Amino acid sequence: MFTGEKIAELLEQLGVTHVVTVPDSTIGRWQSAIEERAATRLVRVCREGEAWQVAAGLYLGGATPLVLIQCTGLLESGDAIRNAIHDFGLPLFAIIGYRSYLNQDTIPGDTCLIFTEPTLDAWRIDYRLVSEPAQFDEIGAHRAACGDAGVPGAILLAEGKA
Amino acid sequence: MTATTTTETARTTGMSAKDALAAVHAARGARDIVITTMTPARDWMLLPPTPLDLVFVPSAMGGAPSMGLGLALAQPNRRVIVCNGDGSMLMNLGSLVSIVNARATNLVVIVFVNGTYEVTGSQPVPGAGVVDYAALARAAGFESVHAYASIEEWRSDVRHVIGAPGPTFVSLAVEPVHGQPGPKSPGPARERARRFMEALDA
Ligand SMILES: Cc1ncc(C[n+]2csc(CCOP(=O)(O)OP(=O)(O)O)c2C)c(N)n1
């Protein structure tokens, strides 16, 4: 839906210093554009639970991290989210790819569609669903609003194939 | 990164975790951040605290090295020392790969290898007595890797080991202690996070 250049430019405008990530076939395509930006460092991790914990350390150290993962990775991140956001109270922000939302050609009946949004609600993460290009500005607006309020938040970015 | 430096000693006996931590406490620099979790956190809290201690209790088990990686990247002019349990290390082995990949030269991961999940009643960890943590770290790409079973050797080397360019991995064979309570949170985590951030700013 969005090019890597457009996302990378937005992240730079938002003051994001580190993007902590595990790719999928949509958000993974943004990596090279993000890496080209001097102001934003890409941090590759091996699983998504790790991503929240690295982001927690970055935030404590005074950086402005963003977690960039697929919704499958959100589902494996529970204890890390609980600890970082709810024990230590860190207002971490994520962009989460919403697998199969736009079409289910690759995975008909993808159960991600059943569990992703209830999981975000369970973790009390204020999220906005971005499902069409016209909503691009909502990404920055929601990030800014969460930043101003000092609360965690997420963008759930509709994707097609896995 | 430094050239490979490996110190292997016999693994048949272990040192006391409290003594090993006391050596870290004596050797850490004034600007160093120290993250502790599980029984290393419990025993660290017996030593005089500093504002740059991050007692990772409550934790997400396994998360301490990742938290350390984030801090090391955000604070490149400080050294970050992580004191981790072996069960916790097993829960997040991928973090070793992430740390090397991120070239976190100011990060030191110390694993207290007691072969048990001591906090939960000393059940054996998978691979107790078999897993070679130093070899795992080396295989993940760490070049500065050390293993100690003798407190005398650890005491004499600790300053040099944590002071050298990293990322650095240390495996300490420590005696399991049975029947002790686990670490207790030293206070509300949110408040501690706030104070820790202030200390980094100061
Ligand atoms: C995700 C998760 N699984 C299980 C537990 C229960 N638990 C708490 S402490 C602990 C053992 C920790 O073992 P280790 O890291 O080896 O440290 P030690 O207790 O030996 O110091 C376990 C399994 C937990 N807290 N979180």
mmCIF file of C-alpha atoms and ligand atoms in Angstrom:
data_model
loop_
_atom_site.group_PDB
_atom_site.id
_atom_site.type_symbol
_atom_site.label_atom_id
_atom_site.label_comp_id
_atom_site.label_asym_id
_atom_site.label_seq_id
_atom_site.Cartn_x
_atom_site.Cartn_y
_atom_site.Cartn_z
ATOM 1 C CA MET A 1 0.000 0.000 0.000
ATOM 2 C CA PHE A 2 2.896 2.366 0.803
ATOM 3 C CA THR A 3 6.411 2.517 -0.578
ATOM 4 C CA GLY A 4 9.404 2.087 1.673
ATOM 5 C CA GLU A 5 10.535 5.607 0.773
ATOM 6 C CA LYS A 6 7.257 7.094 1.944
ATOM 7 C CA ILE A 7 7.344 5.173 5.227
ATOM 8 C CA ALA A 8 11.031 5.907 5.810
ATOM 9 C CA GLU A 9 10.432 9.613 5.268
ATOM 10 C CA LEU A 10 7.509 9.564 7.678
ATOM 11 C CA LEU A 11 9.510 7.748 10.365
ATOM 12 C CA GLU A 12 12.265 10.308 10.041
ATOM 13 C CA GLN A 13 9.748 13.138 10.373
ATOM 14 C CA LEU A 14 8.368 11.477 13.473
ATOM 15 C CA GLY A 15 11.829 11.403 15.037
ATOM 16 C CA VAL A 16 12.067 7.605 15.108
ATOM 17 C CA THR A 17 15.706 6.730 15.814
ATOM 18 C CA HIS A 18 15.525 2.908 15.642
ATOM 19 C CA VAL A 19 13.180 0.539 13.840
ATOM 20 C CA VAL A 20 13.265 -2.870 15.542
ATOM 21 C CA THR A 21 11.957 -5.473 13.185
ATOM 22 C CA VAL A 22 11.212 -8.946 11.912
ATOM 23 C CA PRO A 23 9.952 -8.739 8.303
ATOM 24 C CA ASP A 24 6.970 -10.024 6.415
ATOM 25 C CA SER A 25 6.435 -9.692 2.691
ATOM 26 C CA THR A 26 4.951 -6.188 2.994
ATOM 27 C CA ILE A 27 6.910 -4.459 5.760
ATOM 28 C CA GLY A 28 10.097 -6.312 4.797
ATOM 29 C CA ARG A 29 10.175 -4.376 1.540
ATOM 30 C CA TRP A 30 10.660 -1.173 3.493
ATOM 31 C CA GLN A 31 13.973 -2.247 5.014
ATOM 32 C CA SER A 32 16.361 -0.875 2.416
ATOM 33 C CA ALA A 33 14.629 2.519 2.315
ATOM 34 C CA ILE A 34 14.752 2.738 6.110
ATOM 35 C CA GLU A 35 18.416 1.744 6.111
ATOM 36 C CA GLU A 36 19.203 4.526 3.667
ATOM 37 C CA ARG A 37 18.039 7.170 6.132
ATOM 38 C CA ALA A 38 20.875 8.399 8.289
ATOM 39 C CA ALA A 39 18.566 9.379 11.139
ATOM 40 C CA THR A 40 16.893 5.975 11.495
ATOM 41 C CA ARG A 41 18.725 2.754 12.288
ATOM 42 C CA LEU A 42 17.263 -0.627 11.433
ATOM 43 C CA VAL A 43 17.726 -3.239 14.182
ATOM 44 C CA ARG A 44 17.070 -6.790 13.011
ATOM 45 C CA VAL A 45 16.031 -9.248 15.709
ATOM 46 C CA CYS A 46 15.265 -12.968 15.607
ATOM 47 C CA ARG A 47 11.761 -12.972 17.080
ATOM 48 C CA GLU A 48 9.168 -10.370 17.891
ATOM 49 C CA GLY A 49 9.181 -10.769 21.670
ATOM 50 C CA GLU A 50 12.782 -9.662 21.445
ATOM 51 C CA ALA A 51 11.756 -6.612 19.408
ATOM 52 C CA TRP A 52 9.657 -5.163 22.251
ATOM 53 C CA GLN A 53 12.450 -5.770 24.740
ATOM 54 C CA VAL A 54 15.077 -4.135 22.538
ATOM 55 C CA ALA A 55 12.661 -1.238 22.043
ATOM 56 C CA ALA A 56 12.213 -1.036 25.819
ATOM 57 C CA GLY A 57 15.971 -0.729 26.310
ATOM 58 C CA LEU A 58 16.180 1.870 23.554
ATOM 59 C CA TYR A 59 13.387 3.907 25.115
ATOM 60 C CA LEU A 60 14.958 3.739 28.576
ATOM 61 C CA GLY A 61 18.217 4.871 27.005
ATOM 62 C CA GLY A 62 16.588 7.978 25.565
ATOM 63 C CA ALA A 63 16.035 6.833 21.961
ATOM 64 C CA THR A 64 12.741 6.830 20.031
ATOM 65 C CA PRO A 65 12.175 3.262 18.853
ATOM 66 C CA LEU A 66 9.438 1.818 16.674
ATOM 67 C CA VAL A 67 8.538 -1.875 16.571
ATOM 68 C CA LEU A 68 7.812 -3.086 13.033
ATOM 69 C CA ILE A 69 6.379 -6.618 12.940
ATOM 70 C CA GLN A 70 3.662 -8.817 11.477
ATOM 71 C CA CYS A 71 0.523 -9.661 13.480
ATOM 72 C CA THR A 72 1.768 -13.246 13.863
ATOM 73 C CA GLY A 73 4.687 -11.758 15.763
ATOM 74 C CA LEU A 74 2.335 -9.725 17.913
ATOM 75 C CA LEU A 75 0.754 -13.022 18.933
ATOM 76 C CA GLU A 76 4.127 -14.376 20.088
ATOM 77 C CA SER A 77 5.080 -11.171 21.914
ATOM 78 C CA GLY A 78 2.687 -11.317 24.858
ATOM 79 C CA ASP A 79 4.954 -11.521 27.881
ATOM 80 C CA ALA A 80 7.369 -8.951 26.472
ATOM 81 C CA ILE A 81 4.513 -6.499 25.863
ATOM 82 C CA ARG A 82 3.092 -7.125 29.315
ATOM 83 C CA ASN A 83 6.432 -6.401 30.930
ATOM 84 C CA ALA A 84 7.588 -3.443 28.839
ATOM 85 C CA ILE A 85 4.296 -1.621 28.500
ATOM 86 C CA HIS A 86 2.410 -2.593 31.624
ATOM 87 C CA ASP A 87 5.085 -3.351 34.268
ATOM 88 C CA PHE A 88 7.614 -0.684 33.265
ATOM 89 C CA GLY A 89 5.009 1.640 31.746
ATOM 90 C CA LEU A 90 6.929 2.353 28.553
ATOM 91 C CA PRO A 91 4.865 4.018 25.791
ATOM 92 C CA LEU A 92 6.169 1.909 22.914
ATOM 93 C CA PHE A 93 4.728 2.304 19.434
ATOM 94 C CA ALA A 94 4.412 -0.331 16.696
ATOM 95 C CA ILE A 95 3.420 -0.734 13.090
ATOM 96 C CA ILE A 96 1.918 -4.194 12.746
ATOM 97 C CA GLY A 97 1.227 -5.848 9.408
ATOM 98 C CA TYR A 98 -2.301 -7.297 9.378
ATOM 99 C CA ARG A 99 -1.864 -10.466 7.346
ATOM 100 C CA SER A 100 -4.672 -11.520 4.995
ATOM 101 C CA TYR A 101 -6.852 -8.500 5.762
ATOM 102 C CA LEU A 102 -7.028 -7.377 2.136
ATOM 103 C CA ASN A 103 -7.251 -10.835 0.617
ATOM 104 C CA GLN A 104 -6.920 -14.397 1.727
ATOM 105 C CA ASP A 105 -5.478 -15.825 -1.463
ATOM 106 C CA THR A 106 -2.386 -17.214 0.243
ATOM 107 C CA ILE A 107 -3.998 -18.402 3.457
ATOM 108 C CA PRO A 108 -7.752 -18.902 3.071
ATOM 109 C CA GLY A 109 -9.423 -18.656 6.481
ATOM 110 C CA ASP A 110 -6.294 -17.079 8.035
ATOM 111 C CA THR A 111 -6.891 -17.189 11.795
ATOM 112 C CA CYS A 112 -4.834 -13.996 12.173
ATOM 113 C CA LEU A 113 -8.088 -12.237 11.290
ATOM 114 C CA ILE A 114 -9.772 -13.744 14.344
ATOM 115 C CA PHE A 115 -7.106 -13.127 16.963
ATOM 116 C CA THR A 116 -5.135 -10.006 16.092
ATOM 117 C CA GLU A 117 -7.554 -7.264 17.119
ATOM 118 C CA PRO A 118 -8.748 -8.976 20.332
ATOM 119 C CA THR A 119 -5.072 -9.416 21.251
ATOM 120 C CA LEU A 120 -4.354 -5.710 20.800
ATOM 121 C CA ASP A 121 -7.416 -4.960 22.915
ATOM 122 C CA ALA A 122 -6.310 -7.445 25.570
ATOM 123 C CA TRP A 123 -2.922 -5.728 25.805
ATOM 124 C CA ARG A 124 -4.697 -2.346 25.953
ATOM 125 C CA ILE A 125 -2.828 -1.042 22.966
ATOM 126 C CA ASP A 126 -4.660 1.843 21.309
ATOM 127 C CA TYR A 127 -4.524 1.009 17.600
ATOM 128 C CA ARG A 128 -5.780 2.407 14.327
ATOM 129 C CA LEU A 129 -6.546 0.187 11.372
ATOM 130 C CA VAL A 130 -5.094 1.583 8.157
ATOM 131 C CA SER A 131 -6.668 -0.281 5.259
ATOM 132 C CA GLU A 132 -6.414 2.116 2.305
ATOM 133 C CA PRO A 133 -3.793 4.515 0.939
ATOM 134 C CA ALA A 134 -5.905 7.592 1.725
ATOM 135 C CA GLN A 135 -5.348 6.883 5.420
ATOM 136 C CA PHE A 136 -1.587 7.461 5.231
ATOM 137 C CA ASP A 137 -1.686 10.594 7.368
ATOM 138 C CA GLU A 138 -3.393 8.677 10.172
ATOM 139 C CA ILE A 139 -0.132 6.839 10.827
ATOM 140 C CA GLY A 140 1.749 9.986 11.766
ATOM 141 C CA ALA A 141 -1.250 11.525 13.499
ATOM 142 C CA HIS A 142 -1.777 8.490 15.750
ATOM 143 C CA ARG A 143 1.935 8.210 16.531
ATOM 144 C CA ALA A 144 2.019 11.890 17.465
ATOM 145 C CA ALA A 145 -1.122 11.621 19.589
ATOM 146 C CA CYS A 146 0.229 8.607 21.480
ATOM 147 C CA GLY A 147 3.565 10.365 21.936
ATOM 148 C CA ASP A 148 1.893 13.483 23.323
ATOM 149 C CA ALA A 149 -0.241 11.410 25.688
ATOM 150 C CA GLY A 150 2.708 9.197 26.684
ATOM 151 C CA VAL A 151 0.772 6.024 25.956
ATOM 152 C CA PRO A 152 1.567 2.940 23.874
ATOM 153 C CA GLY A 153 -0.035 2.624 20.485
ATOM 154 C CA ALA A 154 -0.028 0.818 17.177
ATOM 155 C CA ILE A 155 -0.965 1.045 13.553
ATOM 156 C CA LEU A 156 -2.529 -2.105 12.192
ATOM 157 C CA LEU A 157 -1.631 -2.023 8.536
ATOM 158 C CA ALA A 158 -3.862 -4.081 6.262
ATOM 159 C CA GLU A 159 -1.931 -6.509 4.068
ATOM 160 C CA GLY A 160 -2.746 -9.012 1.396
ATOM 161 C CA LYS A 161 -0.614 -12.091 1.103
ATOM 162 C CA ALA A 162 1.519 -13.550 3.844
ATOM 163 C CA MET B 1 35.524 -6.289 17.608
ATOM 164 C CA THR B 2 38.498 -7.840 19.368
ATOM 165 C CA ALA B 3 40.309 -10.951 18.363
ATOM 166 C CA THR B 4 38.977 -14.162 19.857
ATOM 167 C CA THR B 5 39.838 -14.355 23.519
ATOM 168 C CA THR B 6 38.766 -17.499 25.256
ATOM 169 C CA THR B 7 39.509 -18.557 28.782
ATOM 170 C CA GLU B 8 38.385 -22.101 29.494
ATOM 171 C CA THR B 9 38.638 -23.593 32.933
ATOM 172 C CA ALA B 10 37.327 -26.846 34.339
ATOM 173 C CA ARG B 11 33.563 -26.942 34.631
ATOM 174 C CA THR B 12 33.375 -29.593 37.318
ATOM 175 C CA THR B 13 33.191 -27.125 40.190
ATOM 176 C CA GLY B 14 31.521 -23.780 40.286
ATOM 177 C CA MET B 15 31.945 -20.536 42.158
ATOM 178 C CA SER B 16 29.445 -18.892 44.456
ATOM 179 C CA ALA B 17 27.142 -16.614 42.455
ATOM 180 C CA LYS B 18 27.331 -14.039 45.248
ATOM 181 C CA ASP B 19 31.119 -13.920 45.025
ATOM 182 C CA ALA B 20 30.961 -13.707 41.238
ATOM 183 C CA LEU B 21 28.544 -10.768 41.440
ATOM 184 C CA ALA B 22 30.656 -9.046 44.068
ATOM 185 C CA ALA B 23 33.553 -9.188 41.604
ATOM 186 C CA VAL B 24 31.377 -7.563 38.907
ATOM 187 C CA HIS B 25 30.241 -4.955 41.418
ATOM 188 C CA ALA B 26 33.833 -4.081 42.301
ATOM 189 C CA ALA B 27 34.940 -3.961 38.658
ATOM 190 C CA ARG B 28 32.087 -2.042 37.020
ATOM 191 C CA GLY B 29 32.826 1.524 36.026
ATOM 192 C CA ALA B 30 30.913 4.448 37.522
ATOM 193 C CA ARG B 31 29.080 5.085 34.234
ATOM 194 C CA ASP B 32 28.299 1.435 33.508
ATOM 195 C CA ILE B 33 24.717 0.197 33.426
ATOM 196 C CA VAL B 34 24.142 -3.168 35.129
ATOM 197 C CA ILE B 35 20.993 -5.175 34.376
ATOM 198 C CA THR B 36 20.295 -8.135 36.654
ATOM 199 C CA THR B 37 17.574 -10.750 36.535
ATOM 200 C CA MET B 38 16.543 -13.965 38.370
ATOM 201 C CA THR B 39 18.870 -15.068 41.217
ATOM 202 C CA PRO B 40 21.655 -12.728 40.030
ATOM 203 C CA ALA B 41 19.138 -9.923 40.690
ATOM 204 C CA ARG B 42 18.392 -11.258 44.170
ATOM 205 C CA ASP B 43 22.068 -11.453 45.077
ATOM 206 C CA TRP B 44 22.944 -8.136 43.368
ATOM 207 C CA MET B 45 20.434 -6.405 45.643
ATOM 208 C CA LEU B 46 22.543 -7.468 48.641
ATOM 209 C CA LEU B 47 25.298 -5.179 47.336
ATOM 210 C CA PRO B 48 25.265 -1.358 47.545
ATOM 211 C CA PRO B 49 22.907 -0.044 44.805
ATOM 212 C CA THR B 50 23.629 2.651 42.226
ATOM 213 C CA PRO B 51 21.157 4.661 40.106
ATOM 214 C CA LEU B 52 22.506 2.859 37.025
ATOM 215 C CA ASP B 53 21.370 -0.562 38.262
ATOM 216 C CA LEU B 54 18.347 -1.881 36.413
ATOM 217 C CA VAL B 55 16.946 -4.708 38.493
ATOM 218 C CA PHE B 56 14.848 -6.550 35.897
ATOM 219 C CA VAL B 57 12.237 -7.823 38.361
ATOM 220 C CA PRO B 58 9.453 -8.193 37.344
ATOM 221 C CA SER B 59 10.743 -9.371 34.004
ATOM 222 C CA ALA B 60 9.678 -11.001 30.815
ATOM 223 C CA MET B 61 11.840 -14.086 31.294
ATOM 224 C CA GLY B 62 14.671 -14.160 28.766
ATOM 225 C CA GLY B 63 14.438 -10.470 27.981
ATOM 226 C CA ALA B 64 17.450 -9.096 29.835
ATOM 227 C CA PRO B 65 20.015 -9.408 26.984
ATOM 228 C CA SER B 66 17.538 -7.782 24.571
ATOM 229 C CA MET B 67 16.865 -4.950 26.981
ATOM 230 C CA GLY B 68 20.648 -4.642 27.283
ATOM 231 C CA LEU B 69 20.979 -4.483 23.507
ATOM 232 C CA GLY B 70 18.497 -1.618 23.307
ATOM 233 C CA LEU B 71 20.285 0.273 26.067
ATOM 234 C CA ALA B 72 23.687 -0.357 24.514
ATOM 235 C CA LEU B 73 22.512 1.054 21.173
ATOM 236 C CA ALA B 74 20.872 4.079 22.776
ATOM 237 C CA GLN B 75 23.831 4.774 25.076
ATOM 238 C CA PRO B 76 26.913 3.999 22.982
ATOM 239 C CA ASN B 77 29.187 5.847 25.392
ATOM 240 C CA ARG B 78 28.304 3.633 28.312
ATOM 241 C CA ARG B 79 29.039 -0.026 28.903
ATOM 242 C CA VAL B 80 26.007 -2.222 29.559
ATOM 243 C CA ILE B 81 26.507 -5.374 31.632
ATOM 244 C CA VAL B 82 23.733 -7.991 31.729
ATOM 245 C CA CYS B 83 23.749 -10.660 34.469
ATOM 246 C CA ASN B 84 21.461 -13.431 33.244
ATOM 247 C CA GLY B 85 20.343 -16.902 34.327
ATOM 248 C CA ASP B 86 21.052 -19.947 32.145
ATOM 249 C CA GLY B 87 17.356 -20.844 31.861
ATOM 250 C CA SER B 88 16.651 -17.276 30.819
ATOM 251 C CA MET B 89 19.456 -17.418 28.263
ATOM 252 C CA LEU B 90 17.974 -20.600 26.794
ATOM 253 C CA MET B 91 14.645 -18.809 26.414
ATOM 254 C CA ASN B 92 16.185 -16.130 24.172
ATOM 255 C CA LEU B 93 19.204 -17.657 22.434
ATOM 256 C CA GLY B 94 18.389 -15.674 19.307
ATOM 257 C CA SER B 95 19.267 -12.508 21.207
ATOM 258 C CA LEU B 96 22.924 -13.532 20.968
ATOM 259 C CA VAL B 97 22.652 -13.393 17.190
ATOM 260 C CA SER B 98 20.824 -10.048 17.308
ATOM 261 C CA ILE B 99 23.504 -8.570 19.594
ATOM 262 C CA VAL B 100 26.341 -9.547 17.267
ATOM 263 C CA ASN B 101 24.386 -8.434 14.214
ATOM 264 C CA ALA B 102 23.817 -5.000 15.787
ATOM 265 C CA ARG B 103 27.559 -4.689 16.566
ATOM 266 C CA ALA B 104 26.848 -3.700 20.163
ATOM 267 C CA THR B 105 30.492 -3.295 21.117
ATOM 268 C CA ASN B 106 29.583 -1.842 24.532
ATOM 269 C CA LEU B 107 27.514 -4.827 25.691
ATOM 270 C CA VAL B 108 28.637 -7.594 28.062
ATOM 271 C CA VAL B 109 26.383 -10.609 28.659
ATOM 272 C CA ILE B 110 27.275 -12.707 31.697
ATOM 273 C CA VAL B 111 25.399 -15.979 32.139
ATOM 274 C CA PHE B 112 25.288 -17.559 35.581
ATOM 275 C CA VAL B 113 25.280 -21.236 34.718
ATOM 276 C CA ASN B 114 23.862 -23.135 37.691
ATOM 277 C CA GLY B 115 22.144 -25.842 35.627
ATOM 278 C CA THR B 116 18.825 -25.107 37.281
ATOM 279 C CA TYR B 117 15.774 -22.917 37.304
ATOM 280 C CA GLU B 118 16.701 -21.897 40.823
ATOM 281 C CA VAL B 119 13.895 -19.367 41.325
ATOM 282 C CA THR B 120 11.190 -21.958 40.709
ATOM 283 C CA GLY B 121 12.694 -24.604 42.982
ATOM 284 C CA SER B 122 15.853 -25.768 41.227
ATOM 285 C CA GLN B 123 14.385 -27.916 38.487
ATOM 286 C CA PRO B 124 17.092 -28.807 35.948
ATOM 287 C CA VAL B 125 17.258 -26.640 32.826
ATOM 288 C CA PRO B 126 17.206 -28.562 29.539
ATOM 289 C CA GLY B 127 20.736 -29.572 28.674
ATOM 290 C CA ALA B 128 22.066 -29.057 32.201
ATOM 291 C CA GLY B 129 25.703 -30.119 32.316
ATOM 292 C CA VAL B 130 25.780 -30.602 28.556
ATOM 293 C CA VAL B 131 25.198 -27.214 26.935
ATOM 294 C CA ASP B 132 28.350 -25.198 26.369
ATOM 295 C CA TYR B 133 27.173 -21.580 26.585
ATOM 296 C CA ALA B 134 30.524 -20.151 25.507
ATOM 297 C CA ALA B 135 30.374 -22.313 22.388
ATOM 298 C CA LEU B 136 26.831 -21.137 21.682
ATOM 299 C CA ALA B 137 27.990 -17.538 21.916
ATOM 300 C CA ARG B 138 30.940 -18.212 19.653
ATOM 301 C CA ALA B 139 28.670 -19.895 17.136
ATOM 302 C CA ALA B 140 26.398 -16.845 17.236
ATOM 303 C CA GLY B 141 29.353 -14.715 16.184
ATOM 304 C CA PHE B 142 30.705 -13.365 19.495
ATOM 305 C CA GLU B 143 34.458 -12.954 19.238
ATOM 306 C CA SER B 144 35.130 -12.015 22.846
ATOM 307 C CA VAL B 145 34.050 -15.137 24.737
ATOM 308 C CA HIS B 146 35.136 -16.269 28.196
ATOM 309 C CA ALA B 147 34.250 -19.119 30.536
ATOM 310 C CA TYR B 148 35.180 -19.380 34.214
ATOM 311 C CA ALA B 149 34.581 -21.855 37.007
ATOM 312 C CA SER B 150 37.132 -20.494 39.470
ATOM 313 C CA ILE B 151 36.346 -17.386 41.493
ATOM 314 C CA GLU B 152 40.022 -16.556 41.777
ATOM 315 C CA GLU B 153 40.433 -16.473 38.018
ATOM 316 C CA TRP B 154 37.191 -14.537 37.526
ATOM 317 C CA ARG B 155 38.242 -11.979 40.141
ATOM 318 C CA SER B 156 41.612 -11.491 38.558
ATOM 319 C CA ASP B 157 40.231 -11.153 34.991
ATOM 320 C CA VAL B 158 36.860 -9.461 35.428
ATOM 321 C CA ARG B 159 38.051 -5.871 35.013
ATOM 322 C CA HIS B 160 39.922 -6.675 31.833
ATOM 323 C CA VAL B 161 37.099 -8.852 30.444
ATOM 324 C CA ILE B 162 34.319 -6.293 30.899
ATOM 325 C CA GLY B 163 36.572 -3.412 29.884
ATOM 326 C CA ALA B 164 37.578 -4.829 26.500
ATOM 327 C CA PRO B 165 35.654 -3.978 23.320
ATOM 328 C CA GLY B 166 32.725 -6.320 22.812
ATOM 329 C CA PRO B 167 30.168 -7.558 22.375
ATOM 330 C CA THR B 168 31.464 -9.823 25.121
ATOM 331 C CA PHE B 169 30.014 -13.058 26.439
ATOM 332 C CA VAL B 170 30.970 -14.634 29.758
ATOM 333 C CA SER B 171 29.835 -18.024 31.023
ATOM 334 C CA LEU B 172 30.275 -18.430 34.785
ATOM 335 C CA ALA B 173 29.860 -21.880 36.301
ATOM 336 C CA VAL B 174 28.137 -21.179 39.613
ATOM 337 C CA GLU B 175 26.993 -23.496 42.377
ATOM 338 C CA PRO B 176 23.222 -23.893 42.518
ATOM 339 C CA VAL B 177 21.677 -22.818 45.809
ATOM 340 C CA HIS B 178 18.602 -24.706 46.897
ATOM 341 C CA GLY B 179 15.659 -23.529 48.948
ATOM 342 C CA GLN B 180 16.228 -19.779 48.763
ATOM 343 C CA PRO B 181 13.379 -17.433 47.802
ATOM 344 C CA GLY B 182 13.550 -15.784 44.389
ATOM 345 C CA PRO B 183 14.222 -12.082 43.864
ATOM 346 C CA LYS B 184 11.652 -9.604 45.119
ATOM 347 C CA SER B 185 10.883 -6.477 43.128
ATOM 348 C CA PRO B 186 12.724 -3.562 44.748
ATOM 349 C CA GLY B 187 9.763 -1.243 44.153
ATOM 350 C CA PRO B 188 7.229 -0.136 41.548
ATOM 351 C CA ALA B 189 8.756 -0.798 38.116
ATOM 352 C CA ARG B 190 7.336 2.365 36.504
ATOM 353 C CA GLU B 191 8.854 4.570 39.164
ATOM 354 C CA ARG B 192 12.177 2.753 38.878
ATOM 355 C CA ALA B 193 12.133 3.151 35.087
ATOM 356 C CA ARG B 194 11.589 6.896 35.488
ATOM 357 C CA ARG B 195 14.428 7.252 37.996
ATOM 358 C CA PHE B 196 16.737 5.133 35.859
ATOM 359 C CA MET B 197 16.089 7.385 32.847
ATOM 360 C CA GLU B 198 16.820 10.435 34.983
ATOM 361 C CA ALA B 199 20.091 8.867 36.107
ATOM 362 C CA LEU B 200 21.098 8.310 32.470
ATOM 363 C CA ASP B 201 20.311 11.941 31.712
ATOM 364 C CA ALA B 202 22.330 13.256 34.637
HETATM 365 C C1 LIG C 1 7.874 -16.972 30.231
HETATM 366 C C2 LIG C 1 8.073 -17.533 31.589
HETATM 367 N N1 LIG C 1 8.064 -18.861 31.780
HETATM 368 C C3 LIG C 1 8.253 -19.371 33.018
HETATM 369 C C4 LIG C 1 8.434 -18.547 34.077
HETATM 370 C C5 LIG C 1 8.634 -19.123 35.470
HETATM 371 N N2 LIG C 1 9.987 -18.867 35.945
HETATM 372 C C6 LIG C 1 10.267 -17.854 36.788
HETATM 373 S S1 LIG C 1 11.838 -17.832 37.243
HETATM 374 C C7 LIG C 1 12.210 -19.177 36.310
HETATM 375 C C8 LIG C 1 13.587 -19.784 36.344
HETATM 376 C C9 LIG C 1 14.691 -18.875 35.896
HETATM 377 O O1 LIG C 1 15.826 -19.669 35.688
HETATM 378 P P1 LIG C 1 17.233 -19.078 35.333
HETATM 379 O O2 LIG C 1 17.124 -18.054 34.301
HETATM 380 O O3 LIG C 1 18.162 -20.220 35.079
HETATM 381 O O4 LIG C 1 17.680 -18.318 36.635
HETATM 382 P P2 LIG C 1 17.913 -18.869 38.126
HETATM 383 O O5 LIG C 1 16.560 -19.001 38.750
HETATM 384 O O6 LIG C 1 18.617 -20.200 38.035
HETATM 385 O O7 LIG C 1 18.737 -17.801 38.726
HETATM 386 C C10 LIG C 1 11.081 -19.652 35.643
HETATM 387 C C11 LIG C 1 11.071 -20.834 34.752
HETATM 388 C C12 LIG C 1 8.402 -17.144 33.835
HETATM 389 N N3 LIG C 1 8.561 -16.242 34.803
HETATM 390 N N4 LIG C 1 8.223 -16.676 32.589
#
